[in-house]
Structure formats: C-alpha cells, structure tokens
PDB file of N, CA and C in Angstrom:
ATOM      1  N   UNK A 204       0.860  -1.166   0.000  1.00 46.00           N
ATOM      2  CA  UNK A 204       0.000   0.000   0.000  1.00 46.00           C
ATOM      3  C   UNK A 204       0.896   1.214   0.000  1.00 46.00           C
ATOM      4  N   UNK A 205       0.409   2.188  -0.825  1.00 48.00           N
ATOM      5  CA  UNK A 205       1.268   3.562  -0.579  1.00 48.00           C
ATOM      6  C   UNK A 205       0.921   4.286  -0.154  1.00 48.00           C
ATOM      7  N   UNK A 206       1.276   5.091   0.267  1.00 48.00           N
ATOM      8  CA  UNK A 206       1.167   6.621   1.587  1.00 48.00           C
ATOM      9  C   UNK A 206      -0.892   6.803   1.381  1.00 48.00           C
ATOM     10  N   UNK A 207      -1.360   6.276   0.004  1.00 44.00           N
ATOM     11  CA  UNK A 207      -2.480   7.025  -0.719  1.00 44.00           C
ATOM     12  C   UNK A 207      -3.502   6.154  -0.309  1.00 44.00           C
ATOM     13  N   UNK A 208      -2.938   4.841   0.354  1.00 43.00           N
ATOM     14  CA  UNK A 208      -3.750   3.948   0.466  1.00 43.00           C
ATOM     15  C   UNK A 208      -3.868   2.916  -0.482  1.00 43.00           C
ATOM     16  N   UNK A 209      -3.152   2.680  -1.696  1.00 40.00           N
ATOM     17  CA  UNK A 209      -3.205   1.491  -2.350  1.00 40.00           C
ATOM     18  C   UNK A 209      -2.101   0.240  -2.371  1.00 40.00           C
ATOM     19  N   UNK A 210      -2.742  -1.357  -2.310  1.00 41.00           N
ATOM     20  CA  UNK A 210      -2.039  -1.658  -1.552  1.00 41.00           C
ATOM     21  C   UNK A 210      -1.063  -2.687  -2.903  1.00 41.00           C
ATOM     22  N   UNK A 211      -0.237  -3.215  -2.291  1.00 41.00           N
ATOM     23  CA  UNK A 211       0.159  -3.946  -4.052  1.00 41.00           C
ATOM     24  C   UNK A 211       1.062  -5.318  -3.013  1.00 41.00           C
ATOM     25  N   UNK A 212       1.286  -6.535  -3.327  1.00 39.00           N
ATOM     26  CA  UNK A 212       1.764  -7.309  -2.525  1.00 39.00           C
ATOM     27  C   UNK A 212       2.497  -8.058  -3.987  1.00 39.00           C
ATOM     28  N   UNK A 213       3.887  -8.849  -3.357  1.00 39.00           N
ATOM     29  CA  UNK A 213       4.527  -9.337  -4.516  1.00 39.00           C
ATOM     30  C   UNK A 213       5.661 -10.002  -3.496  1.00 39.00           C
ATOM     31  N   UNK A 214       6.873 -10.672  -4.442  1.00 38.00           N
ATOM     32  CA  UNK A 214       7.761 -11.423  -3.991  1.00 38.00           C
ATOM     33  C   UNK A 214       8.838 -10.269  -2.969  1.00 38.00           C
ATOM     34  N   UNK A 215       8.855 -10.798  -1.765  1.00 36.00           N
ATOM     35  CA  UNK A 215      10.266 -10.075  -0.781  1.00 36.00           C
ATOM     36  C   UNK A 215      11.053 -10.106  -0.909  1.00 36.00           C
ATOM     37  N   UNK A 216      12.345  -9.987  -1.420  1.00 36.00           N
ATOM     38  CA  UNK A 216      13.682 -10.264  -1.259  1.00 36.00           C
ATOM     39  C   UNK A 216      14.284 -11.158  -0.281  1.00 36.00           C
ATOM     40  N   UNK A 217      15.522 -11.809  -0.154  1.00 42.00           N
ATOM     41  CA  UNK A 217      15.569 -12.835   0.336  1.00 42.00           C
ATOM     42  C   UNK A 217      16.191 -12.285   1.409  1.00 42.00           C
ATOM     43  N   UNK A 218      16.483 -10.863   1.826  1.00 49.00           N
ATOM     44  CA  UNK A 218      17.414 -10.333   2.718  1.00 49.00           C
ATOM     45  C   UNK A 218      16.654 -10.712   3.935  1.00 49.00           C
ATOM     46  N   UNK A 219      17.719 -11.060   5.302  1.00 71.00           N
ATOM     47  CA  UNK A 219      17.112 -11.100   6.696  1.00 71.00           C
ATOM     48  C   UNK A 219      16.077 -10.345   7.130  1.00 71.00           C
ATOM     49  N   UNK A 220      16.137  -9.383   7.042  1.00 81.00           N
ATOM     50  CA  UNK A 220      15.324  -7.872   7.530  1.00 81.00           C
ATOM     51  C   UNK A 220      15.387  -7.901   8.948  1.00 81.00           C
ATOM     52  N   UNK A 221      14.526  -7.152   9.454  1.00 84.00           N
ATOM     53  CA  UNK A 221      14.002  -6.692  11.102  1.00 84.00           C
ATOM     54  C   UNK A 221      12.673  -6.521  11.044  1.00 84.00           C
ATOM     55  N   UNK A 222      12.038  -7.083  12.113  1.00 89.00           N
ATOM     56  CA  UNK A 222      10.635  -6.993  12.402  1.00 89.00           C
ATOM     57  C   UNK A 222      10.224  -5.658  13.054  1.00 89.00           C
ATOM     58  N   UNK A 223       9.274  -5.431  12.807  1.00 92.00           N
ATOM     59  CA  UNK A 223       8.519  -3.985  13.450  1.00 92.00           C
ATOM     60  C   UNK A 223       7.812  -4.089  14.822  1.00 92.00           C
ATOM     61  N   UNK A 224       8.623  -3.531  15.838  1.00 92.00           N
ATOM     62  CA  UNK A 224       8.053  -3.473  17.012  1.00 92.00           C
ATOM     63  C   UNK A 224       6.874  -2.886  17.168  1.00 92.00           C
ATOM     64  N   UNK A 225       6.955  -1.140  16.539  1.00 95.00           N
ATOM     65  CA  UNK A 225       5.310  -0.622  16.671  1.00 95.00           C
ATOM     66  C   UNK A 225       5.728   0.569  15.006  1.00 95.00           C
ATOM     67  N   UNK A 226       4.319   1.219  15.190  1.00 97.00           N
ATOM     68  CA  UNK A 226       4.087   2.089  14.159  1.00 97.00           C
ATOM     69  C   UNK A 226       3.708   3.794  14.836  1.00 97.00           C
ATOM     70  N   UNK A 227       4.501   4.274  14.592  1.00 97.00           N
ATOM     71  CA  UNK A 227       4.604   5.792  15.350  1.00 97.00           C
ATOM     72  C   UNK A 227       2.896   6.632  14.794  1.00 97.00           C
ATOM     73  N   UNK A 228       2.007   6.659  15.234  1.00 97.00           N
ATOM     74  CA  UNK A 228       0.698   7.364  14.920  1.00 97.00           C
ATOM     75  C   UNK A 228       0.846   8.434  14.147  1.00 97.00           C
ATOM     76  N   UNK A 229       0.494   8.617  12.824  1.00 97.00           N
ATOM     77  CA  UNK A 229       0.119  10.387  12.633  1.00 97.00           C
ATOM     78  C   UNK A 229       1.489   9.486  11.570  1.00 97.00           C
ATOM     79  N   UNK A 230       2.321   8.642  11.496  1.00 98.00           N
ATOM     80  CA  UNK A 230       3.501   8.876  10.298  1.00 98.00           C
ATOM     81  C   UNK A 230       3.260   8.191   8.974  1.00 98.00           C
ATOM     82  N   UNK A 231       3.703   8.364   8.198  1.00 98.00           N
ATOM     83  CA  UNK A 231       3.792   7.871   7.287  1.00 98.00           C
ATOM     84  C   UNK A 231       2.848   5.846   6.750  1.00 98.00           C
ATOM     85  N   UNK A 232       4.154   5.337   7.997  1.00 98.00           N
ATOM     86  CA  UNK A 232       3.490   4.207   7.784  1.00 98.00           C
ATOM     87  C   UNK A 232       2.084   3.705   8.865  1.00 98.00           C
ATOM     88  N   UNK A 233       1.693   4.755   9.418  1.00 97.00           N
ATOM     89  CA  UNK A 233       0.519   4.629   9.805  1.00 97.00           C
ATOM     90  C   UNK A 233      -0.646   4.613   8.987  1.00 97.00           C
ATOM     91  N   UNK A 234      -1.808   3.692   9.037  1.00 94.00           N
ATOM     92  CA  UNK A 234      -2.619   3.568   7.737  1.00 94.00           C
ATOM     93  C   UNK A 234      -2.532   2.792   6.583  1.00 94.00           C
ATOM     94  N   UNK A 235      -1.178   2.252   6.533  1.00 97.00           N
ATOM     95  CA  UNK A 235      -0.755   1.164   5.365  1.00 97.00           C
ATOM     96  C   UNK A 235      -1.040   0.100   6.424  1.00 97.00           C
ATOM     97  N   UNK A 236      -0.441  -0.889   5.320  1.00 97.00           N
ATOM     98  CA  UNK A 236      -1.028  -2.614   5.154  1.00 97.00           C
ATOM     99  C   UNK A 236       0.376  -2.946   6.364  1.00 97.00           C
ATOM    100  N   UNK A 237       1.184  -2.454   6.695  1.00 97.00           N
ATOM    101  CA  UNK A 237       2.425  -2.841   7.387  1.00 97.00           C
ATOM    102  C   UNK A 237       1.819  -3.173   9.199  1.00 97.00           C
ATOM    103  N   UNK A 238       2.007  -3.836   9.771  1.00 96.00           N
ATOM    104  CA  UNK A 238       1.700  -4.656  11.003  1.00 96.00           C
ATOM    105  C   UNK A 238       2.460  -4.514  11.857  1.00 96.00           C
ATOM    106  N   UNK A 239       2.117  -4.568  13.312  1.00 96.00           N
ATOM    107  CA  UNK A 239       3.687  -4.644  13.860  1.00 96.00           C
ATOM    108  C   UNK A 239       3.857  -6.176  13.790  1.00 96.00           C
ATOM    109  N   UNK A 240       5.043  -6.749  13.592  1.00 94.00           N
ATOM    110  CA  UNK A 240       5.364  -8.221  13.191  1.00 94.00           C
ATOM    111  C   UNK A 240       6.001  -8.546  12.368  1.00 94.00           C
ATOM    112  N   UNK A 241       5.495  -7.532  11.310  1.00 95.00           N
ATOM    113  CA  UNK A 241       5.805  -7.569  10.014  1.00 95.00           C
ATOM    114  C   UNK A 241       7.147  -7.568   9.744  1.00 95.00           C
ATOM    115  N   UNK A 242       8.025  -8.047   8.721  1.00 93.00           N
ATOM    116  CA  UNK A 242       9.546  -8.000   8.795  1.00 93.00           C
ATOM    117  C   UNK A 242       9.921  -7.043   7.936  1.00 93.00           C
ATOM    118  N   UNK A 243      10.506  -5.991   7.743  1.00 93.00           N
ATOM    119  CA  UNK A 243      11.609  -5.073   6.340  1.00 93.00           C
ATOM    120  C   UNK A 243      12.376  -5.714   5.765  1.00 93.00           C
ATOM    121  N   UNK A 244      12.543  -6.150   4.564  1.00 95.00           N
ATOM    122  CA  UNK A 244      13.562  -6.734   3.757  1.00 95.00           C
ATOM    123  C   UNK A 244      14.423  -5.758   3.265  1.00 95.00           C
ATOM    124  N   UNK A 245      13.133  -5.229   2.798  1.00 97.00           N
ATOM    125  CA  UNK A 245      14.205  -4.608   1.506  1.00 97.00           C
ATOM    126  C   UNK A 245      13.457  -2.781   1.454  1.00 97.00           C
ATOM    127  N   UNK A 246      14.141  -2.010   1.320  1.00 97.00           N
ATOM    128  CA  UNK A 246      13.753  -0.716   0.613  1.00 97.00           C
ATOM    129  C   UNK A 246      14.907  -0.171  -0.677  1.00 97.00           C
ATOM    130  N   UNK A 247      13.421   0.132  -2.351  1.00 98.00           N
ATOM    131  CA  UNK A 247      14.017  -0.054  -3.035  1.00 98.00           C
ATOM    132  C   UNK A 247      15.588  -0.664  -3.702  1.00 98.00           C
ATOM    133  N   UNK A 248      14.449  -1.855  -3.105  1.00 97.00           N
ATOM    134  CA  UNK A 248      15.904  -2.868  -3.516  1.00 97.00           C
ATOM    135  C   UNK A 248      16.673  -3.596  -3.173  1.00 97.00           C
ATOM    136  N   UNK A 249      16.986  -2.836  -1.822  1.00 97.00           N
ATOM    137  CA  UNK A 249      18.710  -2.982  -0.843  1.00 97.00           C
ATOM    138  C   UNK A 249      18.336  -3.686   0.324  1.00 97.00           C
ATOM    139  N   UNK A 250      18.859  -4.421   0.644  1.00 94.00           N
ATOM    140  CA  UNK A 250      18.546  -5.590   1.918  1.00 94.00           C
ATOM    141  C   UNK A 250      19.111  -3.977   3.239  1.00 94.00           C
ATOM    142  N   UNK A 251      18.124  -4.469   3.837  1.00 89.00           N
ATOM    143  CA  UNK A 251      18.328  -3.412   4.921  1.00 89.00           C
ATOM    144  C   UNK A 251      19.171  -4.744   6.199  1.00 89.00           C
ATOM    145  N   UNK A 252      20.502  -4.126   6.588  1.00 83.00           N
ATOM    146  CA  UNK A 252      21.194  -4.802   7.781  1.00 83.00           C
ATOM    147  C   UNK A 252      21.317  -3.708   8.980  1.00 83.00           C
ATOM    148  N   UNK A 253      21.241  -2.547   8.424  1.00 80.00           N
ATOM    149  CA  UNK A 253      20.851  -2.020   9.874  1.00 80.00           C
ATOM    150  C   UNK A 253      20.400  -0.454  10.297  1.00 80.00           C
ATOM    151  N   UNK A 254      20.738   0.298  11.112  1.00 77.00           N
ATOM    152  CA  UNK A 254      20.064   1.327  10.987  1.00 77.00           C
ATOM    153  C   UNK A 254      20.652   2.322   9.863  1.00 77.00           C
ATOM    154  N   UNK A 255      21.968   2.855   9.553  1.00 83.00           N
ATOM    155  CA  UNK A 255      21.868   3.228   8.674  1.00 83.00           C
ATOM    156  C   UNK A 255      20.990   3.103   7.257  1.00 83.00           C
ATOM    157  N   UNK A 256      21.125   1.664   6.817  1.00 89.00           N
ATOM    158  CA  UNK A 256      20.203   1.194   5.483  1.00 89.00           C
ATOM    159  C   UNK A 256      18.866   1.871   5.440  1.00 89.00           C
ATOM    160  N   UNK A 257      18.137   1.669   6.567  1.00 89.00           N
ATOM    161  CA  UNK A 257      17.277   1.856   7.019  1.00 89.00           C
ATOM    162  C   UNK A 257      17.111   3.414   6.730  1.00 89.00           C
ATOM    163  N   UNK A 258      17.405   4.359   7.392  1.00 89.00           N
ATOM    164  CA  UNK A 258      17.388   5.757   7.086  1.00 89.00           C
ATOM    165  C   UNK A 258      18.021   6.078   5.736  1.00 89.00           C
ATOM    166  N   UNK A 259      18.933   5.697   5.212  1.00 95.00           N
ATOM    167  CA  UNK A 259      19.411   6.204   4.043  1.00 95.00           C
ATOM    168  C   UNK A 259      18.508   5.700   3.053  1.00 95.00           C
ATOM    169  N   UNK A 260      17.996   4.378   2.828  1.00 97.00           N
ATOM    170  CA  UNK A 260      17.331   4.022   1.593  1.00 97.00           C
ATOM    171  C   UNK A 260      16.045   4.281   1.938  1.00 97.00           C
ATOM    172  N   UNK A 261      15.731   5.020   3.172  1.00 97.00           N
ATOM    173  CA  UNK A 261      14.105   5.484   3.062  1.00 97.00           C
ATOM    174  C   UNK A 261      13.618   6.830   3.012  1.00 97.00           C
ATOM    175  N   UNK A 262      15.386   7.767   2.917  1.00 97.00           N
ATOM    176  CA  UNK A 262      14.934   8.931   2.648  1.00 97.00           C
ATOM    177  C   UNK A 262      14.492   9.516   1.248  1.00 97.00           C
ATOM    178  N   UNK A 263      14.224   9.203   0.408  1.00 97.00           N
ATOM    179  CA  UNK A 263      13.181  10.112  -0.452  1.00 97.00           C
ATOM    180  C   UNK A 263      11.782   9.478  -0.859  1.00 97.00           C
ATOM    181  N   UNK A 264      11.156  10.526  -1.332  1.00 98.00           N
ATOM    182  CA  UNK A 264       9.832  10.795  -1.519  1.00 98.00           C
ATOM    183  C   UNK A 264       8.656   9.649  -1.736  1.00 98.00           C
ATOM    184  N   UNK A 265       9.746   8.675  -2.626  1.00 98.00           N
ATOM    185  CA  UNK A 265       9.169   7.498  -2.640  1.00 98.00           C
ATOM    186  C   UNK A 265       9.686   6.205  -2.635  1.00 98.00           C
ATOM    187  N   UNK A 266      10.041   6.163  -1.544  1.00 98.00           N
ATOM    188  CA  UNK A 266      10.694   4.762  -1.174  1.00 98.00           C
ATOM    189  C   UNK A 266       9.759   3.180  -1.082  1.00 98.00           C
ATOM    190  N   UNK A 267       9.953   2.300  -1.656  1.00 98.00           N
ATOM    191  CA  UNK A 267       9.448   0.897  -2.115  1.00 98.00           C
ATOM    192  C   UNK A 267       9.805   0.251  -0.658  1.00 98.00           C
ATOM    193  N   UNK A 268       9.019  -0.214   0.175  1.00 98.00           N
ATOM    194  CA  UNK A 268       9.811  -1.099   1.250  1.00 98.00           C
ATOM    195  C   UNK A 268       9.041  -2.640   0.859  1.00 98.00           C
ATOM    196  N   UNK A 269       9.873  -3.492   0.846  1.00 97.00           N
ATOM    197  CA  UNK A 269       9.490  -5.097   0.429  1.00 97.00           C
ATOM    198  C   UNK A 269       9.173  -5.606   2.086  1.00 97.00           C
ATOM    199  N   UNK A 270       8.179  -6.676   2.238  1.00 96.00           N
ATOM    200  CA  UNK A 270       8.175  -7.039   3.775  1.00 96.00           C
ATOM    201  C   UNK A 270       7.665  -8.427   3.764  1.00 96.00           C
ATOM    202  N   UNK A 271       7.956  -8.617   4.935  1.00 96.00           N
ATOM    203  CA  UNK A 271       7.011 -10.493   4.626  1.00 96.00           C
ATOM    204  C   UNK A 271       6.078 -10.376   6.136  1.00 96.00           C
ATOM    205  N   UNK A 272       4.942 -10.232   6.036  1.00 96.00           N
ATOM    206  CA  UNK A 272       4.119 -10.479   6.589  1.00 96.00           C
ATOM    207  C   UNK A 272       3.877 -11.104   7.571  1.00 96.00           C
ATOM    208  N   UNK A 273       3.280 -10.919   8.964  1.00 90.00           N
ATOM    209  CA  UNK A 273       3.446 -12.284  10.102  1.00 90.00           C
ATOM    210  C   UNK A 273       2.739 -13.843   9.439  1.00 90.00           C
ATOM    211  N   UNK A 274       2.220 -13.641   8.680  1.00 90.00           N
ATOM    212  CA  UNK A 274       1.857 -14.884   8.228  1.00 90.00           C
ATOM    213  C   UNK A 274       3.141 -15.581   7.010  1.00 90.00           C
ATOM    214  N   UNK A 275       3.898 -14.653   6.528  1.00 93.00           N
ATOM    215  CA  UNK A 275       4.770 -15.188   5.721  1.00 93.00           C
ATOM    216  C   UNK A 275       4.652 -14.842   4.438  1.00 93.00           C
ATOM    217  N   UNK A 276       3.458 -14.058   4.409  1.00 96.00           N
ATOM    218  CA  UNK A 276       3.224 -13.404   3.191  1.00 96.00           C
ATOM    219  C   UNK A 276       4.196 -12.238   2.459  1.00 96.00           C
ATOM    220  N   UNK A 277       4.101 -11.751   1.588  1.00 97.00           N
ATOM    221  CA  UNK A 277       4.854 -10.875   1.030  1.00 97.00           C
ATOM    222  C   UNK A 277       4.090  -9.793   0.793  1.00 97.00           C
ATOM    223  N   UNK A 278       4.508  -8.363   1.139  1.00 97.00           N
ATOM    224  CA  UNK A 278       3.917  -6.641   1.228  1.00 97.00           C
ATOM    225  C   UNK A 278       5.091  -5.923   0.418  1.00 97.00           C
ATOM    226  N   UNK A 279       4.430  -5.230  -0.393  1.00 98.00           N
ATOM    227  CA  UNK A 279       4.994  -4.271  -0.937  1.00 98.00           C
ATOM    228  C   UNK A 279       3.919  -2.733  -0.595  1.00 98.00           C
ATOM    229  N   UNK A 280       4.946  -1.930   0.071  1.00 98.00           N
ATOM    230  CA  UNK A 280       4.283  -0.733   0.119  1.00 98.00           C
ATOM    231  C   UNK A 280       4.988   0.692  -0.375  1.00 98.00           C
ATOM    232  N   UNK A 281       4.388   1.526  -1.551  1.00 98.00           N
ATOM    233  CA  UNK A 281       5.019   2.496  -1.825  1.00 98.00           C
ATOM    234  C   UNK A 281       4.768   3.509  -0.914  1.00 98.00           C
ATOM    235  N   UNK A 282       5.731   4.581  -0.678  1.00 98.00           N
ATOM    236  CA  UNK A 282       5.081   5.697  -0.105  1.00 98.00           C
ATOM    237  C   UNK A 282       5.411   6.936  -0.779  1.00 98.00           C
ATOM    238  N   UNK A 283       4.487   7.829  -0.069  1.00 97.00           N
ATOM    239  CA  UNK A 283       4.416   9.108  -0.959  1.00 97.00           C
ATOM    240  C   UNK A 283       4.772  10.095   0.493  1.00 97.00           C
ATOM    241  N   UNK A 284       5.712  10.575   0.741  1.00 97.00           N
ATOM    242  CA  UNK A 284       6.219  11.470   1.670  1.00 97.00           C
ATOM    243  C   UNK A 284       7.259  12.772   1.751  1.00 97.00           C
ATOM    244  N   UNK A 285       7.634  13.147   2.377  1.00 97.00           N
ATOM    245  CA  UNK A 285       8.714  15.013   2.269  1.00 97.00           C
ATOM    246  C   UNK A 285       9.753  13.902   2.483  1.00 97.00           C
ATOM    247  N   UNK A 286      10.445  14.813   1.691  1.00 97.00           N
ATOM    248  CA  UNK A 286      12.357  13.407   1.904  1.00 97.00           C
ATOM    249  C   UNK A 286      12.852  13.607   2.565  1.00 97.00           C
ATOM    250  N   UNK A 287      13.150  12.893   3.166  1.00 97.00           N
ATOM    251  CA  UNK A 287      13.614  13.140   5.142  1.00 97.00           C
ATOM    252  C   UNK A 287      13.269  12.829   5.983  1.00 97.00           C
ATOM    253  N   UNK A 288      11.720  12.501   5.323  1.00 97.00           N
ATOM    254  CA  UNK A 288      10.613  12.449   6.666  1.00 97.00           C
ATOM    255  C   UNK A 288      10.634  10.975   7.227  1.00 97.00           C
ATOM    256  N   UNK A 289      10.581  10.448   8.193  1.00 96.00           N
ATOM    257  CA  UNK A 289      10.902   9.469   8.514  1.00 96.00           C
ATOM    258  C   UNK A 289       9.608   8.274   8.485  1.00 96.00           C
ATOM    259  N   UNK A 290       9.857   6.689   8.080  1.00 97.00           N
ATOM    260  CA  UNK A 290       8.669   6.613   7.958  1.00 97.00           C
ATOM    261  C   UNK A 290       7.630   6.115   9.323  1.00 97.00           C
ATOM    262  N   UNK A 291       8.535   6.155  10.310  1.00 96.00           N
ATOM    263  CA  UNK A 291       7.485   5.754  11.393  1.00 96.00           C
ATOM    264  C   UNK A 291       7.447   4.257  11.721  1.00 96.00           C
ATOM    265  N   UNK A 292       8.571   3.240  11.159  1.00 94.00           N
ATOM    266  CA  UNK A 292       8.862   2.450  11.891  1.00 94.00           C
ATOM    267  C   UNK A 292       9.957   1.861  13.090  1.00 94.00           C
ATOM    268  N   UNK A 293       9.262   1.593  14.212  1.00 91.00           N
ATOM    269  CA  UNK A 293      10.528   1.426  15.330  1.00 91.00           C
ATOM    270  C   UNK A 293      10.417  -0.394  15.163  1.00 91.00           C
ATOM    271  N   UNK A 294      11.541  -0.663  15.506  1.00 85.00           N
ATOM    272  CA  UNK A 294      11.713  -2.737  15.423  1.00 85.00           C
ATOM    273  C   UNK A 294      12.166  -3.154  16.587  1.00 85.00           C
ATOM    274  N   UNK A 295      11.763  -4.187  16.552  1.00 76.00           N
ATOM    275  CA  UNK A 295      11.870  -5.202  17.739  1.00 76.00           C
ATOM    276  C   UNK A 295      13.265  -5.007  18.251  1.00 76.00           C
ATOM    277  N   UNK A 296      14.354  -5.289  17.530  1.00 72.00           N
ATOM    278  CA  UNK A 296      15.674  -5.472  17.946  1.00 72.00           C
ATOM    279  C   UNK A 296      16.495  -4.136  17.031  1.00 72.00           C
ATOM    280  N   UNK A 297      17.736  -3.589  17.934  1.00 63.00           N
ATOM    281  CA  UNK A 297      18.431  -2.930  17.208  1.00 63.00           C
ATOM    282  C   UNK A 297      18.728  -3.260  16.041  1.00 63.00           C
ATOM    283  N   UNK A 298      18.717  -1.923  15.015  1.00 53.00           N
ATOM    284  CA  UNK A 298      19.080  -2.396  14.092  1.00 53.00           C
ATOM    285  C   UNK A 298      20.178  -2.634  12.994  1.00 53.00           C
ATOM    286  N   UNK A 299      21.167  -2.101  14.688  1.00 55.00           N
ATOM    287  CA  UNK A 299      23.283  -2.740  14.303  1.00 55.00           C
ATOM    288  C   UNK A 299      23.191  -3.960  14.426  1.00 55.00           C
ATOM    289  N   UNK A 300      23.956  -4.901  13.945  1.00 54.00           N
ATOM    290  CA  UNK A 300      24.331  -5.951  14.114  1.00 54.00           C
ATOM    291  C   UNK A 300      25.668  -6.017  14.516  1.00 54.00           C
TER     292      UNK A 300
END
C-alpha cells in the first residue's frame, strides 16, 4: 500500500530484515497494510542490515519497502512522503548488528 492507500503485494527479497516493534501514529506508515510483526527486507531494492540502510534508503519521496508479513506473506508498500521524513517504523531489535 502507498502513503495514498493502495495496496500492491509481490515477492520479498531474500534479505534477513528486522521486524517492526510498533508504528509511530500520525507517520507515514501509519494507515498502510504494514503490522507490527511484520519484517523489512528490503527498501528499493537494498537488503536493509541495519540502521543506517534503514534511514538512508528510506529517505526520499518514494521509497518501495518489500516485507514479509506475520503470516509469511509478502507486502509491498510504496510511499508518498517530504524526503527526510521518517517513515514511522521502530523494530523489535536494534538495528546494528
């Protein structure tokens, strides 16, 4: 789903990711298809390993995040946001390794 509300689901990338502890109210990924549970693979593209990835490949306007679902499913959500803006997910575990 993107920032607009539409939702689109497809194959995740095979990267580890990090699961989503919660969803910050009022942000970005508040209102999409994203869960807390849910895992981050990938944004546009790039296997996210940790917090940098994370902030750098989600700063502009429209960043692609790939996810696999608590059921195991696969989420694709575009968003439509100010570049910079953060999207409002915090995760279970740090996200240095």
């Amino acid at each position: 789903m993107d920032g607009d509300g539409l939702a689109r689901s497809g194959a995740a990338g095979a990267a580890r990711g990090k699961a989503v502890r919660s969803i910050e109210a009022g942000s970005p990924a508040s209102g999409t298809i994203i869960e807390v549970g849910d895992v981050v693979k990938r944004i546009d593209g790039h296997a996210i390993a940790d917090v940098l990835d994370y902030m750098y490949h989600s700063y502009g306007r429209r960043p692609l995040v790939e996810l696999r679902g608590r059921g195991g499913g696969a989420k694709l959500v575009r968003f439509r946001k100010r570049e910079g803006e953060d999207l409002g997910l915090r995760f279970e575990e740090p996200l240095m390794d």
